[in-house]
Protein backbone atom coordinates (compact mmCIF):
# COMPACT_ATOMS: atom_id res chain seq x y z
CA UNK A 1 0.00 0.00 0.00
CA UNK A 2 1.08 3.55 -0.30
CA UNK A 3 3.89 4.56 -2.65
CA UNK A 4 4.47 1.06 -3.95
CA UNK A 5 0.91 0.53 -5.08
CA UNK A 6 0.86 4.06 -6.59
CA UNK A 7 3.90 3.23 -8.72
CA UNK A 8 2.30 -0.03 -9.81
CA UNK A 9 -0.87 1.82 -10.75
CA UNK A 10 1.13 4.35 -12.74
CA UNK A 11 3.03 1.62 -14.55
CA UNK A 12 -0.22 -0.12 -15.42
CA UNK A 13 -1.67 3.08 -16.85
CA UNK A 14 1.47 3.69 -18.86
CA UNK A 15 1.37 0.13 -20.15
CA UNK A 16 -2.27 0.56 -21.15
CA UNK A 17 -1.47 3.82 -22.91
CA UNK A 18 1.48 2.37 -24.79
CA UNK A 19 -0.61 -0.61 -25.88
CA UNK A 20 -3.36 1.71 -27.06
CA UNK A 21 -0.88 3.82 -29.01
CA UNK A 22 0.64 0.70 -30.55
CA UNK A 23 -2.81 -0.52 -31.61
CA UNK A 24 -3.66 2.84 -33.16
CA UNK A 25 -0.30 2.98 -34.92
CA UNK A 26 -0.65 -0.51 -36.35
CA UNK A 27 -4.17 0.26 -37.51
CA UNK A 28 -3.00 3.44 -39.21
CA UNK A 29 -0.17 1.56 -40.91
CA UNK A 30 -2.55 -1.14 -42.12
CA UNK A 31 -4.95 1.50 -43.42
CA UNK A 32 -2.13 3.26 -45.24
CA UNK A 33 -0.95 0.05 -46.87
CA UNK A 34 -4.47 -0.86 -47.96
CA UNK A 35 -5.07 2.66 -49.27
CA UNK A 36 -1.85 2.68 -51.29
CA UNK A 37 -2.40 -0.76 -52.75
CA UNK A 38 -6.11 -0.29 -53.30
CA UNK A 39 -7.74 0.16 -56.69
CA UNK A 40 -10.09 2.85 -57.94
CA UNK A 41 -13.17 0.82 -58.58
CA UNK A 42 -15.27 0.53 -61.77
CA UNK A 43 -18.04 2.96 -62.65
CA UNK A 44 -20.91 2.03 -64.96
CA UNK A 45 -20.74 3.34 -68.52
CA UNK A 46 -22.37 2.70 -71.85
CA UNK A 47 -21.19 3.06 -75.42
CA UNK A 48 -17.84 2.49 -77.04
CA UNK A 49 -14.97 3.97 -78.99
CA UNK A 50 -15.06 4.31 -82.76
CA UNK A 51 -12.13 5.24 -84.98
CA UNK A 52 -12.48 8.62 -86.68
CA UNK A 53 -12.63 8.42 -90.45
CA UNK A 54 -11.49 10.96 -93.02
CA UNK A 55 -15.14 12.00 -93.42
CA UNK A 56 -15.43 12.68 -89.70
CA UNK A 57 -12.39 14.96 -89.86
CA UNK A 58 -13.72 17.09 -92.71
CA UNK A 59 -14.69 20.64 -91.70
CA UNK A 60 -18.16 20.81 -90.17
CA UNK A 61 -20.61 23.51 -91.28
CA UNK A 62 -22.34 24.87 -88.23
CA UNK A 63 -26.04 25.49 -88.77
CA UNK B 1 14.20 22.99 -96.67
CA UNK B 2 16.60 22.62 -93.78
CA UNK B 3 15.21 21.67 -90.38
CA UNK B 4 17.00 21.88 -87.04
CA UNK B 5 16.15 19.34 -84.36
CA UNK B 6 17.37 19.89 -80.80
CA UNK B 7 17.23 16.69 -78.76
CA UNK B 8 17.39 13.07 -79.83
CA UNK B 9 15.54 11.36 -77.01
CA UNK B 10 12.43 9.22 -77.36
CA UNK B 11 10.34 12.05 -78.84
CA UNK B 12 13.17 13.63 -80.81
CA UNK B 13 14.08 10.36 -82.51
CA UNK B 14 10.52 9.76 -83.62
CA UNK B 15 10.22 13.34 -84.83
CA UNK B 16 13.40 12.88 -86.83
CA UNK B 17 12.04 9.77 -88.55
CA UNK B 18 8.84 11.58 -89.50
CA UNK B 19 10.79 14.60 -90.78
CA UNK B 20 13.06 12.41 -92.88
CA UNK B 21 10.04 10.70 -94.43
CA UNK B 22 8.87 14.09 -95.74
CA UNK B 23 9.99 15.12 -99.20
CA UNK B 24 9.99 18.78 -98.17
CA UNK B 25 12.89 18.36 -95.73
CA UNK B 26 16.17 18.21 -97.66
CA UNK B 27 18.51 18.45 -94.68
CA UNK B 28 18.12 17.72 -90.99
CA UNK B 29 20.63 19.09 -88.49
CA UNK B 30 20.35 17.16 -85.24
CA UNK B 31 21.73 18.68 -82.05
CA UNK B 32 22.47 16.50 -79.08
CA UNK B 33 24.01 17.31 -75.68
CA UNK B 34 26.06 14.16 -75.59
CA UNK B 35 28.29 13.01 -78.45
CA UNK B 36 28.44 9.46 -77.07
CA UNK B 37 25.49 7.50 -78.40
CA UNK B 38 24.29 10.31 -80.65
CA UNK B 39 26.17 8.97 -83.68
CA UNK B 40 24.56 5.56 -83.25
CA UNK B 41 21.10 7.13 -82.93
CA UNK B 42 21.67 9.27 -86.02
CA UNK B 43 22.90 6.22 -87.96
CA UNK B 44 19.75 4.34 -86.90
CA UNK B 45 17.64 7.11 -88.41
CA UNK B 46 18.98 6.39 -91.87
CA UNK B 47 18.85 9.28 -94.32
CA UNK B 48 22.53 9.22 -95.16
CA UNK B 49 23.68 12.57 -96.45
CA UNK B 50 20.52 14.23 -95.22
CA UNK B 51 21.14 14.04 -91.47
CA UNK B 52 23.96 16.04 -89.94
CA UNK B 53 24.70 15.41 -86.23
CA UNK B 54 26.09 18.26 -84.16
CA UNK B 55 27.06 18.73 -80.53
CA UNK B 56 24.78 21.29 -78.95
CA UNK B 57 26.34 24.62 -78.05
CA UNK B 58 25.28 28.24 -78.44
CA UNK B 59 27.84 28.80 -81.19
CA UNK B 60 26.97 25.70 -83.20
CA UNK B 61 23.26 26.45 -82.94
CA UNK B 62 23.71 30.04 -84.12
CA UNK B 63 25.78 28.83 -87.06
CA UNK B 64 23.19 26.23 -88.10
CA UNK B 65 20.33 28.73 -87.77
CA UNK B 66 21.41 30.56 -90.87
CA UNK B 67 19.32 29.23 -93.75
CA UNK B 68 17.13 27.02 -91.57
CA UNK B 69 13.40 26.75 -92.28
CA UNK B 70 12.26 25.52 -88.87
CA UNK B 71 13.62 24.71 -85.41
CA UNK B 72 12.10 21.79 -83.49
CA UNK B 73 12.94 21.81 -79.78
CA UNK B 74 12.54 18.29 -78.41
CA UNK B 75 15.01 18.33 -75.51
CA UNK B 76 14.21 18.62 -71.80
CA UNK B 77 15.33 21.61 -69.81
CA UNK B 78 14.92 25.27 -70.61
CA UNK B 79 15.71 25.78 -74.29
CA UNK B 80 14.03 29.13 -74.36
CA UNK B 81 17.13 30.97 -75.52
CA UNK B 82 17.22 28.88 -78.70
CA UNK B 83 13.59 29.71 -79.38
CA UNK B 84 14.25 33.39 -78.78
CA UNK B 85 17.26 33.40 -81.09
CA UNK B 86 15.30 31.54 -83.77
CA UNK B 87 12.43 34.00 -83.67
CA UNK B 88 14.82 36.96 -83.92
CA UNK B 89 16.36 35.27 -86.96
CA UNK B 90 12.92 34.88 -88.53
CA UNK B 91 12.85 31.08 -88.18
CA UNK B 92 9.63 29.42 -86.92
CA UNK B 93 9.87 27.30 -83.80
CA UNK B 94 8.07 24.18 -82.67
CA UNK B 95 8.52 23.15 -79.02
CA UNK B 96 7.32 19.92 -77.40
CA UNK B 97 7.94 21.21 -73.88
CA UNK B 98 5.23 20.39 -71.33
CA UNK B 99 6.90 22.39 -68.57
CA UNK B 100 4.48 25.21 -67.63
CA UNK B 101 7.35 27.59 -66.82
CA UNK B 102 8.97 27.15 -70.20
CA UNK B 103 5.63 27.31 -71.97
CA UNK B 104 4.93 30.70 -70.39
CA UNK B 105 8.32 31.98 -71.57
CA UNK B 106 7.60 30.76 -75.09
CA UNK B 107 4.18 32.41 -75.08
CA UNK B 108 5.90 35.70 -74.21
CA UNK B 109 7.52 35.53 -77.66
CA UNK B 110 4.11 36.17 -79.22
CA UNK B 111 4.72 39.84 -79.98
CA UNK B 112 8.19 39.32 -81.44
CA UNK B 113 7.05 36.30 -83.47
CA UNK B 114 4.05 38.15 -84.88
CA UNK B 115 6.31 41.06 -85.85
CA UNK B 116 8.70 38.68 -87.61
CA UNK B 117 5.80 36.87 -89.26
CA UNK B 118 6.82 33.47 -87.88
CA UNK B 119 5.00 30.91 -85.77
CA UNK B 120 6.03 29.56 -82.39
CA UNK B 121 4.02 26.37 -81.86
CA UNK B 122 4.03 25.77 -78.13
CA UNK B 123 3.36 22.40 -76.53
CA UNK B 124 3.53 20.36 -79.74
CA UNK B 125 3.56 16.89 -78.23
CA UNK B 126 0.87 14.52 -77.03
CA UNK B 127 -0.30 16.44 -73.98
CA UNK B 128 -0.25 19.27 -74.67
CA UNK B 129 -0.34 19.14 -78.45
CA UNK B 130 -2.60 16.38 -79.69
CA UNK B 131 -4.97 17.29 -76.87
CA UNK B 132 -5.16 20.88 -78.21
CA UNK B 133 -5.81 19.71 -81.77
CA UNK B 134 -8.55 17.32 -80.63
CA UNK B 135 -10.10 20.13 -78.59
CA UNK B 136 -10.05 22.49 -81.56
CA UNK B 137 -11.68 19.86 -83.78
CA UNK B 138 -14.42 19.09 -81.24
CA UNK B 139 -15.07 22.81 -80.68
CA UNK B 140 -15.46 23.37 -84.42
CA UNK B 141 -18.71 21.39 -84.33
CA UNK B 142 -20.21 23.52 -81.54
CA UNK B 143 -21.88 26.91 -81.48
CA UNK B 144 -20.76 27.71 -77.97
CA UNK B 145 -18.01 26.18 -75.87
CA UNK B 146 -18.43 25.62 -72.16
CA UNK B 147 -15.95 23.06 -70.79
CA UNK B 148 -12.84 21.16 -71.79
CA UNK B 149 -11.42 18.28 -69.76
CA UNK B 150 -8.15 16.66 -70.81
CA UNK B 151 -6.86 13.38 -69.40
CA UNK B 152 -3.80 11.39 -70.35
CA UNK B 153 -2.41 7.95 -69.70
CA UNK B 154 1.24 6.99 -69.95
CA UNK B 155 4.47 8.81 -70.55
CA UNK B 156 7.01 8.91 -73.36
CA UNK B 157 10.72 8.60 -72.72
CA UNK B 158 12.69 9.22 -69.52
CA UNK B 159 12.47 13.02 -69.75
CA UNK B 160 8.70 12.83 -70.04
CA UNK B 161 8.50 10.42 -67.12
CA UNK B 162 10.61 12.72 -64.93
CA UNK B 163 8.45 15.71 -65.80
CA UNK B 164 5.32 13.68 -65.04
CA UNK B 165 6.78 12.70 -61.66
CA UNK B 166 7.53 16.33 -60.79
CA UNK B 167 4.21 17.61 -62.10
CA UNK B 168 2.30 15.38 -59.68
CA UNK B 169 3.69 17.27 -56.69
CA UNK B 170 3.28 20.80 -58.06
CA UNK B 171 0.17 22.91 -57.40
CA UNK B 172 -2.24 23.10 -60.31
CA UNK B 173 -4.15 26.04 -61.77
CA UNK B 174 -7.59 25.33 -63.17
CA UNK B 175 -9.63 27.65 -65.33
CA UNK B 176 -13.06 28.27 -63.85
CA UNK B 177 -15.53 31.02 -64.81
CA UNK B 178 -12.95 33.38 -66.22
CA UNK B 179 -10.35 33.06 -63.47
CA UNK B 180 -7.54 30.79 -62.42
CA UNK B 181 -8.12 28.70 -59.29
CA UNK B 182 -5.21 27.10 -57.47
CA UNK B 183 -5.69 23.45 -56.61
CA UNK B 184 -3.67 21.05 -54.47
CA UNK B 185 -1.21 18.85 -56.33
CA UNK B 186 -2.54 15.40 -57.27
CA UNK B 187 -6.01 16.15 -55.95
CA UNK B 188 -9.37 15.64 -57.69
CA UNK B 189 -9.34 11.90 -58.22
CA UNK B 190 -11.53 10.86 -61.15
CA UNK B 191 -11.89 7.52 -62.89
CA UNK B 192 -11.39 8.03 -66.62
CA UNK B 193 -12.04 5.53 -69.37
CA UNK B 194 -9.40 5.78 -72.08
CA UNK B 195 -9.76 4.33 -75.57
CA UNK B 196 -8.83 0.65 -75.67
CA UNK B 197 -7.61 0.78 -72.07
CA UNK B 198 -9.10 -0.08 -68.71
CA UNK B 199 -10.29 2.77 -66.54
CA UNK B 200 -7.56 4.64 -64.75
CA UNK B 201 -7.59 6.88 -61.69
CA UNK B 202 -6.59 10.34 -62.85
CA UNK B 203 -5.48 13.30 -60.76
CA UNK B 204 -4.83 16.96 -61.34
CA UNK B 205 -1.38 17.52 -62.77
CA UNK B 206 0.65 20.65 -63.41
CA UNK B 207 0.69 20.68 -67.21
CA UNK B 208 0.12 23.58 -69.61
CA UNK B 209 -2.87 22.12 -71.54
CA UNK B 210 -5.33 24.23 -69.57
CA UNK B 211 -3.30 27.41 -70.08
CA UNK B 212 -2.98 26.88 -73.84
CA UNK B 213 -6.64 25.95 -74.31
CA UNK B 214 -7.96 28.81 -72.15
CA UNK B 215 -5.88 31.32 -74.16
CA UNK B 216 -7.23 29.96 -77.44
CA UNK B 217 -10.92 29.85 -76.54
CA UNK B 218 -11.90 33.05 -74.69
CA UNK B 219 -15.49 31.95 -73.96
CA UNK B 220 -14.35 28.84 -72.12
CA UNK B 221 -15.90 28.48 -68.67
CA UNK B 222 -14.18 25.48 -67.16
CA UNK B 223 -10.99 23.59 -68.09
CA UNK B 224 -9.08 20.85 -66.30
CA UNK B 225 -6.06 18.66 -66.94
CA UNK B 226 -5.54 15.28 -65.35
CA UNK B 227 -3.14 12.40 -65.74
CA UNK B 228 -3.38 8.77 -64.74
CA UNK B 229 -1.35 7.93 -61.68
CA UNK B 230 -1.35 5.22 -59.07
CA UNK B 231 -1.59 5.99 -55.39
CA UNK B 232 2.01 4.93 -55.19
CA UNK B 233 2.96 7.55 -57.81
CA UNK B 234 1.22 10.23 -55.77
CA UNK B 235 2.66 9.09 -52.47
CA UNK B 236 6.23 9.06 -53.79
CA UNK B 237 6.02 12.13 -56.03
CA UNK B 238 7.79 14.25 -53.40
CA UNK B 239 10.75 11.81 -53.47
CA UNK B 240 13.29 11.46 -56.25
CA UNK B 241 12.28 8.81 -58.78
CA UNK B 242 12.84 5.51 -57.01
CA UNK B 243 13.60 3.55 -60.16
CA UNK B 244 14.87 4.54 -63.62
CA UNK B 245 12.05 5.45 -66.01
CA UNK B 246 11.19 3.18 -68.89
CA UNK B 247 13.33 4.14 -71.93
CA UNK B 248 10.35 4.08 -74.26
CA UNK B 249 7.15 4.17 -72.25
CA UNK B 250 4.29 1.74 -72.66
CA UNK B 251 1.10 2.23 -74.65
CA UNK B 252 -0.75 5.38 -73.59
CA UNK B 253 -3.73 7.47 -74.56
CA UNK B 254 -5.20 10.92 -74.46
CA UNK B 255 -8.87 11.71 -73.89
CA UNK B 256 -10.53 15.06 -74.42
CA UNK B 257 -14.10 15.80 -73.33
CA UNK B 258 -15.60 18.98 -74.74
CA UNK B 259 -18.98 20.33 -73.62
CA UNK B 260 -20.97 23.14 -75.12
CA UNK B 261 -24.07 24.04 -77.09
CA UNK B 262 -25.07 23.10 -80.61
CA UNK B 263 -28.31 24.25 -82.12
CA UNK B 264 -29.41 25.40 -78.66
CA UNK B 265 -29.00 21.93 -77.17
CA UNK B 266 -26.24 20.71 -74.86
CA UNK B 267 -23.58 18.76 -76.70
CA UNK B 268 -20.73 16.62 -75.40
CA UNK B 269 -17.96 15.38 -77.66
CA UNK B 270 -15.41 12.87 -76.37
CA UNK B 271 -12.40 12.24 -78.59
CA UNK B 272 -9.06 10.66 -78.03
CA UNK B 273 -6.02 8.93 -79.41
CA UNK B 274 -4.20 5.78 -78.42
CA UNK B 275 -0.60 4.73 -78.99
CA UNK B 276 2.88 4.99 -77.54
CA UNK B 277 3.14 8.52 -76.13
CA UNK B 278 6.62 9.14 -77.57
CA UNK B 279 5.41 8.10 -81.01
CA UNK B 280 2.28 10.26 -80.79
CA UNK B 281 4.29 13.24 -79.56
CA UNK B 282 7.01 12.80 -82.18
CA UNK B 283 4.46 12.54 -84.98
CA UNK B 284 2.61 15.67 -83.87
CA UNK B 285 5.86 17.62 -83.46
CA UNK B 286 7.15 16.63 -86.89
CA UNK B 287 3.83 17.41 -88.57
CA UNK B 288 3.82 20.86 -86.97
CA UNK B 289 7.47 21.44 -87.94
CA UNK B 290 6.72 20.65 -91.59
CA UNK B 291 3.73 22.98 -91.55
CA UNK B 292 5.74 25.71 -89.82
CA UNK B 293 8.53 25.40 -92.38
CA UNK B 294 5.95 25.72 -95.18
CA UNK B 295 4.43 28.82 -93.60
CA UNK B 296 1.10 27.14 -92.89
CA UNK B 297 0.93 28.08 -89.19
CA UNK B 298 -0.41 31.43 -87.99
CA UNK B 299 2.32 33.89 -86.96
CA UNK B 300 2.74 34.43 -83.24
CA UNK B 301 3.19 32.15 -80.26
CA UNK B 302 0.47 29.86 -78.98
CA UNK B 303 -0.77 26.33 -78.54
CA UNK B 304 -1.51 24.19 -81.57
CA UNK B 305 -5.22 24.98 -81.48
CA UNK B 306 -4.40 28.65 -82.05
CA UNK B 307 -1.75 28.10 -84.76
CA UNK B 308 -3.57 25.81 -87.21
CA UNK B 309 -6.26 26.96 -89.60
CA UNK B 310 -8.15 23.69 -89.94
CA UNK B 311 -7.75 21.19 -87.08
CA UNK B 312 -9.59 18.49 -89.04
CA UNK B 313 -7.08 18.64 -91.86
CA UNK B 314 -4.17 18.43 -89.43
CA UNK B 315 -5.76 15.46 -87.64
CA UNK B 316 -6.38 13.75 -90.97
CA UNK B 317 -2.69 14.16 -91.76
CA UNK B 318 -1.77 12.68 -88.37
CA UNK B 319 -4.15 9.80 -89.00
CA UNK B 320 -2.36 9.07 -92.28
CA UNK B 321 0.91 9.09 -90.37
CA UNK B 322 -0.38 6.32 -88.12
CA UNK B 323 -1.99 8.15 -85.21
CA UNK B 324 -5.18 6.36 -84.16
CA UNK B 325 -7.90 8.90 -83.49
CA UNK B 326 -11.13 7.75 -81.89
CA UNK B 327 -14.39 9.17 -80.63
CA UNK B 328 -16.64 7.88 -77.86
CA UNK B 329 -20.23 7.23 -78.81
CA UNK B 330 -22.73 6.45 -76.12
CA UNK B 331 -23.52 7.63 -72.59
CA UNK B 332 -21.03 10.33 -71.64
CA UNK B 333 -19.28 10.21 -68.29
CA UNK B 334 -19.89 13.05 -65.85
CA UNK B 335 -16.56 14.30 -64.54
CA UNK B 336 -16.37 14.95 -60.78
CA UNK B 337 -16.17 18.70 -60.30
CSV table of N, CA and C in Angstrom, one decimal, chain A residues 17-28:
chain,number,residue,atom,x,y,z
A,17,UNK,N,-1.6,2.7,-21.9
A,17,UNK,CA,-1.5,3.8,-22.9
A,17,UNK,C,-0.6,3.4,-24.1
A,18,UNK,N,0.5,2.8,-23.7
A,18,UNK,CA,1.5,2.4,-24.8
A,18,UNK,C,0.9,1.3,-25.7
A,19,UNK,N,0.1,0.4,-25.1
A,19,UNK,CA,-0.6,-0.6,-25.9
A,19,UNK,C,-1.7,0.0,-26.8
A,20,UNK,N,-2.3,1.0,-26.3
A,20,UNK,CA,-3.4,1.7,-27.1
A,20,UNK,C,-2.7,2.4,-28.2
A,21,UNK,N,-1.6,3.1,-28.0
A,21,UNK,CA,-0.9,3.8,-29.0
A,21,UNK,C,-0.4,2.8,-30.1
A,22,UNK,N,0.1,1.7,-29.6
A,22,UNK,CA,0.6,0.7,-30.5
A,22,UNK,C,-0.5,0.2,-31.4
A,23,UNK,N,-1.7,0.0,-30.8
A,23,UNK,CA,-2.8,-0.5,-31.6
A,23,UNK,C,-3.2,0.5,-32.6
A,24,UNK,N,-3.3,1.8,-32.2
A,24,UNK,CA,-3.7,2.8,-33.2
A,24,UNK,C,-2.6,3.0,-34.3
A,25,UNK,N,-1.4,2.9,-33.9
A,25,UNK,CA,-0.3,3.0,-34.9
A,25,UNK,C,-0.4,1.8,-35.9
A,26,UNK,N,-0.6,0.6,-35.4
A,26,UNK,CA,-0.6,-0.5,-36.3
A,26,UNK,C,-1.9,-0.4,-37.3
A,27,UNK,N,-3.0,0.1,-36.7
A,27,UNK,CA,-4.2,0.3,-37.5
A,27,UNK,C,-3.9,1.3,-38.6
A,28,UNK,N,-3.3,2.4,-38.2
A,28,UNK,CA,-3.0,3.4,-39.2
A,28,UNK,C,-2.1,2.9,-40.3
